[in-house]
């Protein structure tokens, strides 16, 4: 009893504990409070300055201006827009334009990037050199310079609308952009339905054949039925739709084209620049991904009698993909963010529209907040999608 | 069936014909399969159709030397007279014409500093490098601003061209480095509030384009400052670049921190080192060593990104190039201007990327993990 009593006494009195200001927990809390306080104080100071300045310049803060008429024209948009529409609608147009060029850029940059990356490892010496020159020359020159170059080339080197190249199948190419015929007839919906059906059918067939392949090892022919479906279904739709032939073709009237659709020179320059630049980075990622697959895999696949194309498709690429996906995701993010350079060549993307809004209304903080919110949302969506895809193809341990 | 007789022959010691030499090399590397041959022929066709034309344009039909723009009219080739006429403007912008030797000398000093710091044998100088840099930068500053030693004062609003691009890139990268380290340490911290602040900052900056940061620097900084205080456009751009590259640098440093084995952290703790001693003396020296090659890659990206400052109206190399052919007489020769500008960027970036590759191999020597 006494001994126990003594021990607990010693514990209770334990002055061996360090002073409270040397306690790691206390210190951690102290430093966090200090840092948070400093950050909050800095933000508070900046905000109070901003409020002062805004008050002096008679600028009302808040997003009320979004309902006012914008009053400026926008060169192109996915949905209809007139200067009398609101700022909100203008900004939505800008957002859709950003998404349009980003999606088009990502698709083509991936295709070109994979081709160039594989070509760089080609046993064909000449092709490999071609790919190297492509990669090195595009990677080492600023994207903005490339955009200016493509835009200047399109605008200066192509003829004016009067002397446009074409028409080839109703297409005209001039320094205003590419004028394309658009289907005019309601009957054209049916070939589109046919095409959609063909794509859905191909996807189904691909999965079915993969299941058969995984179960039995046989490889049913996929490519031929897919090609047939892609050809036959739209034609069937065209027949069902009653052979529609009417197109809204662009026609030269005065100094510009009337009718049809147009892919503007700004869009083409931005899309071309973004695609080629990002493709050079994706190519390097693809190359290093393929090189990360050990030589034994190539040799084993070769020993099974697979051709080079089959080795790439069935053995190497599925393994390389796991290395390739994460850095490619950040390239997609870069492409989306780089599409903001549109402002320099006059393509009305979100930064350009929000910048004009900002200049007209003086709502600097709100304008920048909108730009940042849009890009953060886009970035997070792309990351989420790519993470989902990455998980799907990740190695499943048994 | 005829019997194959094998004649002893002196050529036996040699490999079969057409497997060595030029022909053998071509068979192996260009025509190994029919598909390969097809691709080779396609590539050759592209070369034959483009290279002679390009060569003709760039050299044979080109106009060289000091010629007025009228000479270039109706000439099918390149007009390098444009570059001859405008290269000083492209390189130095609106810096006073008679004083161009100053930015040139400043640039030479600056490049010597950078190249010198890249040479490994000179690393033995250790802390002296910092002193040399300080002395060099003071010289650069004196040359660029002037106002002393009988040199005319030149305001920084008149700086432009290649020196400006180099200064923006270097200061953006160097000054963002301490902030990047702090952010990376904060992100790895066990204190939730500090970690949250650092993660929020890094992800916010990495999620938005550089243009929006530069916009922010140009239109929002003035709003955030107390009334009456204004900061220079160049300084605002540098601050924007620093804030931007710090977030990317932080992720690189974090990669380096994560690559250091746990045992190093634990050993440092066991020695009774404080947090800053542990990081400063044990962890960071190892982590930063690993991060040098990706840092150089980040610097290349930053160097190219400085071209964006033209959007907020600074006369960097790309902007002066564009201004050079705004001159109505030289308007048609934008291709020559862009080629010249692109070559300058290419030389710097290509050299740096080769350096980073060499460094990566060199630092990996003798490393087994």
XYZ file of C-alpha atoms in Angstrom:
767
model
C 0.000 0.000 0.000
C 2.600 2.449 1.046
C 4.736 1.597 -1.944
C 1.801 2.080 -4.291
C 1.007 5.288 -2.585
C 4.553 6.437 -3.018
C 4.656 5.614 -6.717
C 1.479 7.476 -7.489
C 2.827 10.304 -5.461
C 5.920 10.426 -7.595
C 3.787 10.355 -10.749
C 1.543 13.090 -9.560
C 4.422 15.295 -8.636
C 6.417 14.439 -11.774
C 8.019 17.835 -12.343
C 10.264 16.138 -14.920
C 7.721 17.316 -17.503
C 9.003 20.175 -19.542
C 7.648 23.631 -19.139
C 4.339 24.118 -20.958
C 5.990 26.341 -23.572
C 8.245 23.468 -24.566
C 5.346 21.062 -25.006
C 5.158 20.113 -28.722
C 1.347 20.204 -28.733
C 1.217 23.647 -27.183
C 3.893 24.878 -29.562
C 2.053 23.460 -32.559
C -1.152 25.218 -31.548
C 0.754 28.428 -30.856
C 2.447 28.480 -34.271
C -0.758 27.623 -36.100
C -2.567 30.455 -34.354
C 0.290 32.821 -35.233
C 0.382 31.791 -38.913
C -3.399 31.822 -39.309
C -3.544 35.172 -37.587
C -0.861 36.579 -39.875
C -2.590 35.269 -43.012
C -5.969 36.582 -41.856
C -4.452 39.935 -40.928
C -2.818 40.193 -44.361
C -6.084 39.312 -46.130
C -8.010 41.728 -43.911
C -5.522 44.488 -44.640
C -5.718 43.910 -48.394
C -9.521 43.699 -48.359
C -9.866 46.901 -46.325
C -7.526 48.671 -48.761
C -9.523 47.317 -51.677
C -12.814 48.447 -50.138
C -11.345 51.913 -49.534
C -10.115 52.168 -53.101
C -13.379 50.872 -54.549
C -15.353 53.331 -52.444
C -13.172 56.175 -53.691
C -13.653 55.101 -57.311
C -17.411 54.689 -56.798
C -17.395 51.056 -57.874
C -20.090 48.932 -56.281
C -18.787 45.510 -55.410
C -20.877 42.409 -55.970
C -22.102 40.436 -58.935
C -25.104 42.655 -59.705
C -23.471 43.832 -62.938
C -24.008 40.400 -64.496
C -27.652 41.314 -65.249
C -26.742 44.496 -67.129
C -26.565 44.540 -70.938
C -23.025 43.813 -72.084
C -22.974 46.099 -75.084
C -19.988 44.520 -76.813
C -19.965 42.136 -79.736
C -18.419 38.679 -79.567
C -16.882 37.205 -82.687
C -18.208 33.696 -82.364
C -20.091 31.515 -79.959
C -21.716 28.155 -79.546
C -25.047 29.748 -78.631
C -26.683 32.909 -79.988
C -25.547 36.213 -78.589
C -26.191 39.883 -79.266
C -24.585 42.953 -77.673
C -27.906 43.696 -75.961
C -27.651 40.441 -73.987
C -26.453 40.436 -70.398
C -22.876 40.159 -69.161
C -23.813 36.778 -67.747
C -24.686 35.461 -71.197
C -21.461 36.935 -72.612
C -19.457 35.126 -69.969
C -21.292 31.873 -70.653
C -20.378 32.285 -74.345
C -16.742 32.749 -73.326
C -16.879 29.677 -71.119
C -18.378 27.549 -73.918
C -15.713 28.801 -76.333
C -12.996 27.796 -73.852
C -14.526 24.356 -73.452
C -14.871 23.993 -77.224
C -11.221 24.679 -77.977
C -10.019 22.683 -74.952
C -11.980 19.572 -75.945
C -10.915 19.792 -79.593
C -7.319 20.386 -78.501
C -7.229 17.512 -76.023
C -8.607 15.006 -78.554
C -6.177 15.906 -81.334
C -3.173 16.470 -79.061
C -3.677 12.956 -77.711
C -3.871 11.420 -81.173
C -0.842 13.297 -82.540
C 1.087 12.858 -79.298
C 0.647 9.080 -79.269
C 1.604 8.789 -82.943
C 4.715 10.962 -82.560
C 5.711 9.255 -79.299
C 5.520 5.811 -80.905
C 7.267 7.136 -84.017
C 10.148 8.406 -81.920
C 10.853 4.799 -80.897
C 10.317 3.482 -84.410
C 13.000 1.147 -85.782
C 12.799 3.311 -88.884
C 15.668 5.767 -88.484
C 14.162 8.486 -90.639
C 10.763 8.407 -88.932
C 12.407 8.502 -85.502
C 14.437 11.589 -86.538
C 11.292 13.262 -87.850
C 9.592 12.743 -84.498
C 12.636 14.036 -82.588
C 12.833 17.196 -84.673
C 9.104 17.777 -84.194
C 9.321 17.372 -80.432
C 12.476 19.430 -79.876
C 11.466 22.324 -82.093
C 7.967 22.732 -80.661
C 8.812 22.145 -76.993
C 11.523 24.768 -76.887
C 9.595 27.693 -78.328
C 7.003 29.566 -76.237
C 3.408 28.656 -77.016
C 2.439 32.303 -77.310
C 4.976 32.815 -80.096
C 3.610 29.767 -81.904
C 0.051 31.069 -81.579
C 1.043 34.459 -82.979
C 2.861 32.709 -85.799
C -0.035 30.452 -86.792
C -2.505 33.298 -86.542
C -0.348 35.656 -88.616
C 0.206 32.897 -91.154
C -3.513 32.156 -91.455
C -4.475 35.812 -91.720
C -1.655 37.031 -93.951
C -0.882 34.044 -96.107
C -4.440 32.982 -96.922
C -6.343 34.972 -99.531
C -9.118 37.428 -98.654
C -12.691 36.164 -98.757
C -13.139 37.276 -102.381
C -10.354 35.039 -103.606
C -10.954 32.219 -101.146
C -9.704 28.740 -101.950
C -12.574 26.551 -103.002
C -15.238 25.658 -103.158
C -14.236 22.064 -102.521
C -17.476 20.253 -101.622
C -18.841 23.618 -100.566
C -15.882 24.423 -98.281
C -14.082 27.749 -98.628
C -10.753 28.599 -97.020
C -9.874 32.262 -96.635
C -8.236 34.509 -94.064
C -11.623 34.738 -92.337
C -11.442 31.048 -91.570
C -12.955 27.897 -92.982
C -16.505 28.290 -94.252
C -18.368 25.008 -94.167
C -21.725 23.928 -95.516
C -24.235 22.968 -92.863
C -27.063 20.492 -93.345
C -30.263 22.419 -93.853
C -32.797 19.629 -94.079
C -34.532 18.049 -91.094
C -34.006 14.690 -92.831
C -30.318 14.860 -91.896
C -31.253 13.888 -88.380
C -31.681 10.289 -89.530
C -28.118 9.702 -90.791
C -26.931 11.186 -87.493
C -29.129 8.731 -85.608
C -27.647 6.011 -87.808
C -24.138 7.146 -86.917
C -24.968 7.196 -83.220
C -26.402 3.682 -83.506
C -23.255 2.526 -85.329
C -21.022 3.932 -82.584
C -23.154 2.347 -79.868
C -23.138 -0.947 -81.782
C -19.356 -0.790 -82.176
C -18.892 -0.204 -78.471
C -21.137 -3.176 -77.697
C -19.314 -5.374 -80.208
C -15.932 -4.333 -78.838
C -16.907 -5.300 -75.304
C -18.478 -8.570 -76.421
C -15.412 -9.546 -78.445
C -13.107 -8.589 -75.596
C -15.152 -10.829 -73.298
C -14.857 -13.687 -75.776
C -11.136 -13.012 -76.134
C -10.590 -12.991 -72.390
C -12.611 -16.190 -71.936
C -11.427 -18.291 -74.851
C -8.377 -16.602 -76.297
C -9.982 -16.359 -79.717
C -9.934 -12.994 -81.425
C -13.181 -12.348 -83.295
C -12.848 -9.783 -86.033
C -13.926 -6.395 -84.680
C -12.648 -3.926 -87.220
C -14.559 -5.184 -90.265
C -18.061 -5.221 -88.678
C -17.367 -1.827 -87.117
C -16.390 -0.346 -90.473
C -19.476 -1.870 -92.099
C -21.714 -0.495 -89.355
C -20.178 2.965 -89.589
C -20.755 2.987 -93.341
C -24.121 1.258 -93.629
C -26.095 2.742 -90.725
C -25.769 6.410 -91.760
C -26.624 5.467 -95.348
C -29.698 3.595 -94.077
C -30.605 6.670 -92.043
C -30.155 8.791 -95.139
C -32.534 6.508 -97.055
C -35.043 6.533 -94.181
C -34.825 10.325 -94.056
C -35.865 10.448 -97.690
C -32.560 11.244 -99.412
C -32.076 14.778 -98.054
C -29.676 16.754 -100.221
C -30.206 20.355 -99.200
C -27.190 22.036 -97.675
C -26.869 25.552 -96.395
C -23.755 26.323 -98.386
C -21.656 29.413 -97.769
C -21.820 31.893 -100.624
C -19.698 34.878 -101.343
C -21.665 38.094 -100.933
C -19.643 41.269 -101.150
C -16.595 40.936 -98.960
C -17.728 38.078 -96.773
C -19.574 34.789 -96.826
C -23.238 34.340 -96.120
C -24.863 31.138 -94.978
C -23.272 27.960 -93.765
C -21.078 27.705 -90.721
C -17.621 29.069 -90.129
C -14.561 27.866 -88.270
C -12.844 31.175 -87.564
C -9.162 31.834 -88.196
C -8.756 32.635 -84.491
C -10.155 29.274 -83.490
C -8.023 27.446 -86.051
C -4.834 29.211 -84.949
C -5.512 28.592 -81.265
C -6.519 24.994 -81.830
C -3.541 24.304 -84.089
C -1.074 25.920 -81.689
C -2.434 24.224 -78.578
C -2.670 20.846 -80.293
C 0.814 20.812 -81.805
C 2.488 22.225 -78.680
C 0.778 19.886 -76.219
C 1.245 16.937 -78.570
C 5.010 17.392 -78.335
C 4.806 17.017 -74.552
C 2.413 14.072 -74.728
C 4.771 12.419 -77.225
C 7.613 12.568 -74.701
C 5.336 11.138 -72.012
C 4.262 8.306 -74.315
C 7.887 7.573 -75.213
C 9.022 7.397 -71.597
C 5.951 5.300 -70.756
C 6.776 2.794 -73.477
C 10.421 2.731 -72.436
C 9.321 2.028 -68.867
C 7.994 -1.353 -70.037
C 10.873 -3.746 -69.617
C 12.600 -5.258 -72.609
C 11.589 -8.741 -71.496
C 7.964 -7.931 -72.226
C 8.834 -7.080 -75.837
C 10.931 -10.177 -76.214
C 8.355 -12.447 -74.606
C 5.629 -11.059 -76.850
C 7.922 -11.406 -79.850
C 8.628 -15.004 -78.878
C 4.884 -15.653 -78.954
C 4.943 -14.625 -82.588
C 3.141 -11.292 -82.260
C 3.814 -8.583 -84.796
C 5.209 -5.213 -83.664
C 1.788 -3.605 -83.943
C 0.247 -6.447 -81.928
C 2.990 -6.262 -79.310
C 2.359 -2.559 -78.911
C -1.397 -2.947 -78.749
C -1.815 -6.006 -76.562
C 1.301 -6.109 -74.401
C 3.198 -2.842 -74.177
C 0.606 -0.061 -74.363
C -1.701 -1.496 -71.668
C 1.263 -1.553 -69.294
C 2.675 1.770 -70.466
C -0.723 3.412 -69.999
C -0.356 3.207 -66.236
C 2.814 5.288 -66.430
C 1.394 7.579 -69.090
C -1.958 8.595 -67.607
C -0.929 10.755 -64.602
C 1.476 13.083 -66.473
C -0.910 13.205 -69.435
C -3.600 14.446 -67.078
C -1.432 17.388 -66.141
C -0.835 18.061 -69.843
C -4.603 18.168 -70.388
C -4.832 20.627 -67.516
C -2.023 22.676 -69.049
C -3.758 22.717 -72.417
C -6.978 23.931 -70.825
C -5.146 26.626 -68.902
C -3.072 27.584 -71.947
C -6.258 28.103 -73.950
C -6.428 31.379 -72.008
C -3.732 32.675 -74.382
C -6.664 33.065 -76.773
C -6.921 36.624 -75.501
C -3.702 37.460 -77.358
C -5.049 36.511 -80.796
C -8.610 37.671 -80.277
C -10.465 34.408 -79.808
C -13.336 35.170 -77.409
C -12.609 32.710 -74.618
C -13.533 33.200 -70.970
C -10.445 35.293 -70.137
C -11.012 37.550 -73.110
C -14.733 38.079 -72.384
C -14.209 38.495 -68.637
C -11.317 40.876 -69.382
C -13.554 43.043 -71.579
C -16.250 42.943 -68.887
C -13.661 43.915 -66.294
C -12.493 46.865 -68.365
C -16.015 48.103 -69.062
C -17.398 47.805 -65.555
C -14.263 48.242 -63.462
C -15.289 45.143 -61.491
C -11.714 43.852 -61.314
C -12.105 41.584 -58.302
C -15.330 39.990 -59.538
C -13.923 39.518 -63.057
C -10.781 37.775 -61.825
C -12.855 35.746 -59.371
C -15.038 34.497 -62.250
C -11.965 33.550 -64.343
C -10.369 31.710 -61.435
C -13.596 29.953 -60.457
C -14.113 28.767 -64.046
C -10.591 27.384 -64.396
C -10.642 25.773 -60.971
C -13.908 24.033 -61.874
C -12.546 22.895 -65.244
C -9.283 21.692 -63.676
C -11.051 19.790 -60.928
C -13.458 18.171 -63.426
C -10.627 17.007 -65.682
C -8.667 15.721 -62.680
C -11.713 13.869 -61.367
C -12.387 12.246 -64.740
C -8.762 11.247 -65.285
C -8.468 9.878 -61.734
C -11.530 7.759 -62.406
C -9.994 6.497 -65.655
C -6.643 5.924 -63.976
C -8.304 3.813 -61.289
C -10.108 1.841 -63.951
C -6.940 0.818 -65.759
C -4.769 0.485 -62.656
C -3.133 -2.852 -61.992
C -5.496 -5.029 -59.986
C -3.601 -7.145 -57.511
C -4.964 -10.612 -57.030
C 19.134 -32.338 -106.783
C 22.404 -30.687 -107.206
C 24.744 -30.953 -104.399
C 25.689 -27.654 -102.919
C 29.358 -27.363 -102.972
C 30.939 -24.982 -100.625
C 33.997 -23.335 -101.919
C 36.426 -22.233 -99.281
C 36.803 -18.572 -99.808
C 38.788 -15.857 -98.252
C 35.671 -13.756 -97.771
C 34.345 -16.191 -95.193
C 35.720 -14.207 -92.391
C 33.518 -11.344 -93.446
C 29.824 -10.913 -92.657
C 27.420 -11.593 -95.528
C 27.164 -8.711 -98.002
C 24.414 -6.163 -97.510
C 24.364 -6.502 -93.756
C 27.110 -4.005 -93.081
C 28.132 -0.646 -94.329
C 25.745 1.923 -95.706
C 23.572 -0.633 -97.507
C 23.312 -2.853 -94.470
C 22.512 0.114 -92.271
C 19.812 1.228 -94.681
C 18.320 -2.238 -94.882
C 18.221 -2.498 -91.140
C 17.061 0.996 -90.301
C 15.040 2.128 -93.282
C 13.750 -0.874 -95.239
C 13.384 -3.712 -92.726
C 9.743 -4.443 -93.601
C 7.482 -3.339 -96.438
C 5.647 -1.009 -94.062
C 8.947 0.514 -93.011
C 9.965 0.987 -96.612
C 6.658 2.684 -97.300
C 7.136 5.032 -94.354
C 10.701 5.775 -95.413
C 9.563 6.630 -98.922
C 6.784 8.817 -97.520
C 9.224 10.633 -95.236
C 11.688 11.066 -98.097
C 8.897 12.486 -100.251
C 8.058 15.026 -97.528
C 11.732 15.957 -97.228
C 12.177 16.331 -100.974
C 9.095 18.522 -101.297
C 9.828 20.804 -98.344
C 13.561 21.104 -97.707
C 14.695 22.474 -101.107
C 11.867 25.020 -101.039
C 12.724 26.097 -97.500
C 16.423 26.271 -98.357
C 15.647 28.320 -101.439
C 13.475 30.685 -99.369
C 15.869 31.037 -96.462
C 19.191 31.268 -98.290
C 19.244 31.343 -102.065
C 16.408 33.767 -102.829
C 16.857 35.661 -99.580
C 17.878 39.291 -99.306
C 20.786 39.800 -96.923
C 22.463 42.802 -95.453
C 21.491 46.420 -95.140
C 18.687 47.038 -97.621
C 15.582 49.208 -97.498
C 12.223 47.382 -97.425
C 11.575 48.247 -101.097
C 14.339 45.864 -102.171
C 12.474 42.966 -100.531
C 9.283 43.621 -102.468
C 8.479 40.996 -105.090
C 11.382 38.852 -103.929
C 10.303 35.242 -103.351
C 12.858 34.615 -100.609
C 13.257 35.683 -96.994
C 13.997 39.299 -96.210
C 16.779 39.098 -93.633
C 17.337 42.821 -94.085
C 14.393 43.182 -91.736
C 16.405 41.478 -89.002
C 19.489 43.498 -89.952
C 17.489 46.686 -89.601
C 15.603 45.754 -86.455
C 17.739 43.339 -84.446
C 18.843 45.998 -82.005
C 15.241 46.991 -81.381
C 14.198 43.343 -80.976
C 17.045 42.639 -78.557
C 16.893 45.809 -76.466
C 13.454 47.360 -77.029
C 13.072 51.085 -76.464
C 16.269 51.407 -74.422
C 18.041 54.578 -75.634
C 19.814 53.734 -78.889
C 23.249 55.151 -78.039
C 23.272 53.309 -74.713
C 22.692 49.809 -76.123
C 26.171 48.746 -75.021
C 24.906 48.888 -71.452
C 22.145 46.257 -71.661
C 24.495 44.222 -73.872
C 27.255 44.281 -71.263
C 24.712 43.681 -68.481
C 23.376 40.685 -70.383
C 26.875 39.291 -70.890
C 27.622 39.613 -67.169
C 24.281 38.064 -66.325
C 24.721 35.130 -68.721
C 28.275 34.584 -67.459
C 26.878 34.348 -63.936
C 24.241 31.832 -65.014
C 26.572 29.726 -67.170
C 29.246 29.868 -64.480
C 26.810 28.596 -61.881
C 25.991 25.676 -64.183
C 29.597 24.491 -64.421
C 30.157 21.795 -61.870
C 33.879 22.314 -61.118
C 33.024 25.871 -60.054
C 30.622 24.570 -57.412
C 33.609 24.127 -55.082
C 33.468 27.891 -54.616
C 30.445 27.183 -52.410
C 29.215 30.253 -50.589
C 31.490 32.504 -52.638
C 29.105 31.954 -55.555
C 26.481 33.965 -53.694
C 28.935 36.827 -53.190
C 29.918 36.730 -56.866
C 26.236 36.854 -57.788
C 25.634 39.849 -55.526
C 28.578 41.717 -57.048
C 27.476 40.747 -60.565
C 23.886 41.818 -59.969
C 24.995 45.171 -58.585
C 27.025 45.689 -61.767
C 24.025 44.678 -63.887
C 21.780 47.058 -61.953
C 24.252 49.943 -62.292
C 24.572 49.316 -66.021
C 20.827 49.048 -66.616
C 19.692 51.984 -64.496
C 22.755 54.146 -64.826
C 22.621 57.546 -63.191
C 26.143 57.112 -61.812
C 29.642 57.168 -63.331
C 28.487 59.555 -66.000
C 25.897 57.135 -67.356
C 22.520 58.555 -68.227
C 19.642 57.360 -65.995
C 17.302 54.940 -67.783
C 13.980 54.186 -66.149
C 12.950 50.532 -66.004
C 9.871 51.331 -68.079
C 12.327 51.644 -70.994
C 13.891 48.241 -70.477
C 12.955 45.636 -72.995
C 13.854 42.753 -75.241
C 16.119 39.886 -74.311
C 17.582 41.396 -71.089
C 14.064 41.902 -69.736
C 13.072 38.337 -70.615
C 16.212 37.001 -68.914
C 15.708 39.122 -65.789
C 12.036 38.158 -65.490
C 12.806 34.458 -65.896
C 15.734 34.422 -63.489
C 14.263 36.576 -60.750
C 10.900 34.840 -61.052
C 12.614 31.492 -60.509
C 15.262 32.430 -57.937
C 13.071 34.565 -55.702
C 10.238 32.037 -55.769
C 12.567 29.344 -54.449
C 12.466 30.211 -50.716
C 8.688 30.563 -50.876
C 8.479 27.222 -52.687
C 10.486 25.509 -49.934
C 8.325 27.036 -47.196
C 5.146 25.978 -49.003
C 6.442 22.447 -49.525
C 7.428 22.131 -45.857
C 4.035 23.536 -44.900
C 2.251 21.026 -47.086
C 4.153 18.188 -45.390
C 3.579 19.681 -41.952
C 1.649 17.849 -39.253
C -0.069 21.038 -38.179
C -3.501 20.918 -39.840
C -4.048 24.673 -40.119
C -0.672 25.342 -41.757
C -1.076 22.353 -44.045
C -4.541 23.563 -45.092
C -3.255 27.061 -45.920
C -0.379 25.696 -48.006
C -2.521 23.125 -49.840
C -5.142 25.774 -50.599
C -2.517 28.181 -51.950
C -0.719 25.590 -54.077
C -3.852 24.089 -55.578
C -5.469 27.464 -56.184
C -2.467 28.804 -58.081
C -1.880 25.570 -59.989
C -5.527 25.439 -60.985
C -5.612 28.777 -62.771
C -3.694 30.011 -65.828
C -0.696 32.326 -65.521
C -2.588 34.983 -67.474
C -5.149 35.313 -64.707
C -2.342 35.751 -62.153
C -0.728 38.415 -64.326
C -4.108 40.092 -64.821
C -4.517 39.998 -61.091
C -1.066 41.515 -60.656
C -1.830 44.279 -63.097
C -5.409 45.204 -62.130
C -5.865 43.939 -58.583
C -2.550 44.790 -56.901
C -3.209 48.524 -57.257
C -6.569 48.004 -55.551
C -5.016 46.093 -52.663
C -2.420 48.719 -51.879
C -3.168 51.593 -49.538
C -4.269 54.780 -51.219
C -1.430 56.740 -52.723
C 1.014 53.837 -52.901
C 1.682 52.452 -56.340
C 4.191 49.902 -57.500
C 5.893 49.675 -60.834
C 4.487 47.523 -63.671
C 7.698 45.520 -63.948
C 7.743 44.827 -60.213
C 4.085 43.769 -60.326
C 4.845 41.310 -63.122
C 7.809 39.899 -61.188
C 5.658 39.488 -58.069
C 3.007 37.723 -60.163
C 5.612 35.390 -61.667
C 7.074 34.655 -58.221
C 3.683 33.846 -56.689
C 2.939 31.598 -59.685
C 6.192 29.662 -59.898
C 6.348 29.234 -56.111
C 3.299 26.946 -56.274
C 4.872 24.777 -58.996
C 8.268 24.826 -57.265
C 6.597 23.718 -54.033
C 5.300 20.575 -55.719
C 8.783 19.771 -57.047
C 10.337 20.250 -53.607
C 7.585 18.132 -52.076
C 8.525 15.349 -54.494
C 12.106 15.614 -53.242
C 11.012 15.585 -49.585
C 8.916 12.484 -50.168
C 11.841 10.694 -51.789
C 13.934 10.942 -48.622
C 13.606 7.699 -46.680
C 11.743 7.848 -43.357
C 14.826 6.722 -41.521
C 16.503 10.064 -42.213
C 13.655 11.934 -40.514
C 13.630 9.525 -37.586
C 17.396 9.612 -37.197
C 17.353 13.391 -37.118
C 14.581 13.304 -34.504
C 16.545 10.777 -32.465
C 19.525 13.124 -32.478
C 17.307 15.621 -30.703
C 17.471 18.148 -33.532
C 14.809 20.819 -33.642
C 12.464 20.979 -36.637
C 14.507 23.640 -38.454
C 17.802 21.902 -37.671
C 16.376 18.618 -38.945
C 15.144 20.173 -42.166
C 18.053 22.543 -42.713
C 20.898 20.175 -41.934
C 19.587 16.712 -42.790
C 16.532 16.601 -45.016
C 16.700 19.609 -47.353
C 20.339 19.147 -48.438
C 19.413 15.667 -49.675
C 15.978 16.570 -51.010
C 17.095 19.640 -52.954
C 19.846 17.647 -54.619
C 17.236 15.334 -56.109
C 15.090 18.236 -57.218
C 17.749 20.045 -59.248
C 16.889 18.450 -62.637
C 13.112 18.999 -62.331
C 13.867 22.520 -61.109
C 15.809 23.195 -64.304
C 12.845 21.855 -66.288
C 10.582 24.158 -64.313
C 12.937 27.015 -65.133
C 12.625 26.239 -68.857
C 8.846 26.405 -68.516
C 9.153 29.669 -66.601
C 11.474 31.084 -69.242
C 8.914 30.378 -71.965
C 6.103 31.666 -69.752
C 7.726 35.083 -69.407
C 6.487 35.741 -72.946
C 3.023 36.182 -71.402
C 3.988 39.474 -69.794
C 3.325 41.166 -73.121
C -0.352 40.789 -72.297
C 0.075 43.267 -69.451
C 2.205 45.496 -71.655
C 5.841 44.771 -70.806
C 8.347 44.936 -73.662
C 9.760 41.435 -73.477
C 11.522 39.727 -76.384
C 8.301 38.547 -78.047
C 6.645 41.942 -77.744
C 9.599 43.832 -79.220
C 9.610 41.338 -82.101
C 5.948 42.068 -82.755
C 6.514 45.797 -82.478
C 9.392 45.531 -84.961
C 7.082 44.486 -87.782
C 4.313 46.835 -86.757
C 6.439 49.277 -88.764
C 4.287 49.551 -91.890
C 7.220 49.119 -94.302
C 8.312 45.857 -92.745
C 4.812 44.499 -92.114
C 4.978 41.561 -94.583
C 8.131 40.091 -93.030
C 6.603 38.738 -89.823
C 7.808 35.216 -90.600
C 11.452 36.348 -90.509
C 10.795 38.162 -87.224
C 9.133 35.172 -85.581
C 11.858 32.823 -86.858
C 14.553 35.067 -85.350
C 12.705 35.307 -82.033
C 11.957 31.575 -81.964
C 15.627 30.768 -82.601
C 16.683 32.821 -79.574
C 14.145 31.087 -77.345
C 15.075 27.725 -78.836
C 18.808 28.164 -78.170
C 18.219 28.960 -74.501
C 15.619 26.260 -73.883
C 17.471 23.592 -75.823
C 20.711 24.286 -73.977
C 18.922 24.197 -70.636
C 17.089 20.952 -71.353
C 20.329 19.269 -72.446
C 21.970 20.600 -69.277
C 19.161 19.198 -67.153
C 19.489 15.785 -68.818
C 23.250 15.775 -68.272
C 22.780 16.875 -64.659
C 20.260 14.132 -64.031
C 22.690 11.480 -65.266
C 25.557 13.080 -63.386
C 23.700 13.305 -60.073
C 22.502 9.729 -60.460
C 26.094 8.480 -60.544
C 26.894 6.275 -57.596
C 23.290 6.363 -56.400
C 21.769 2.975 -55.945
C 18.321 3.923 -54.774
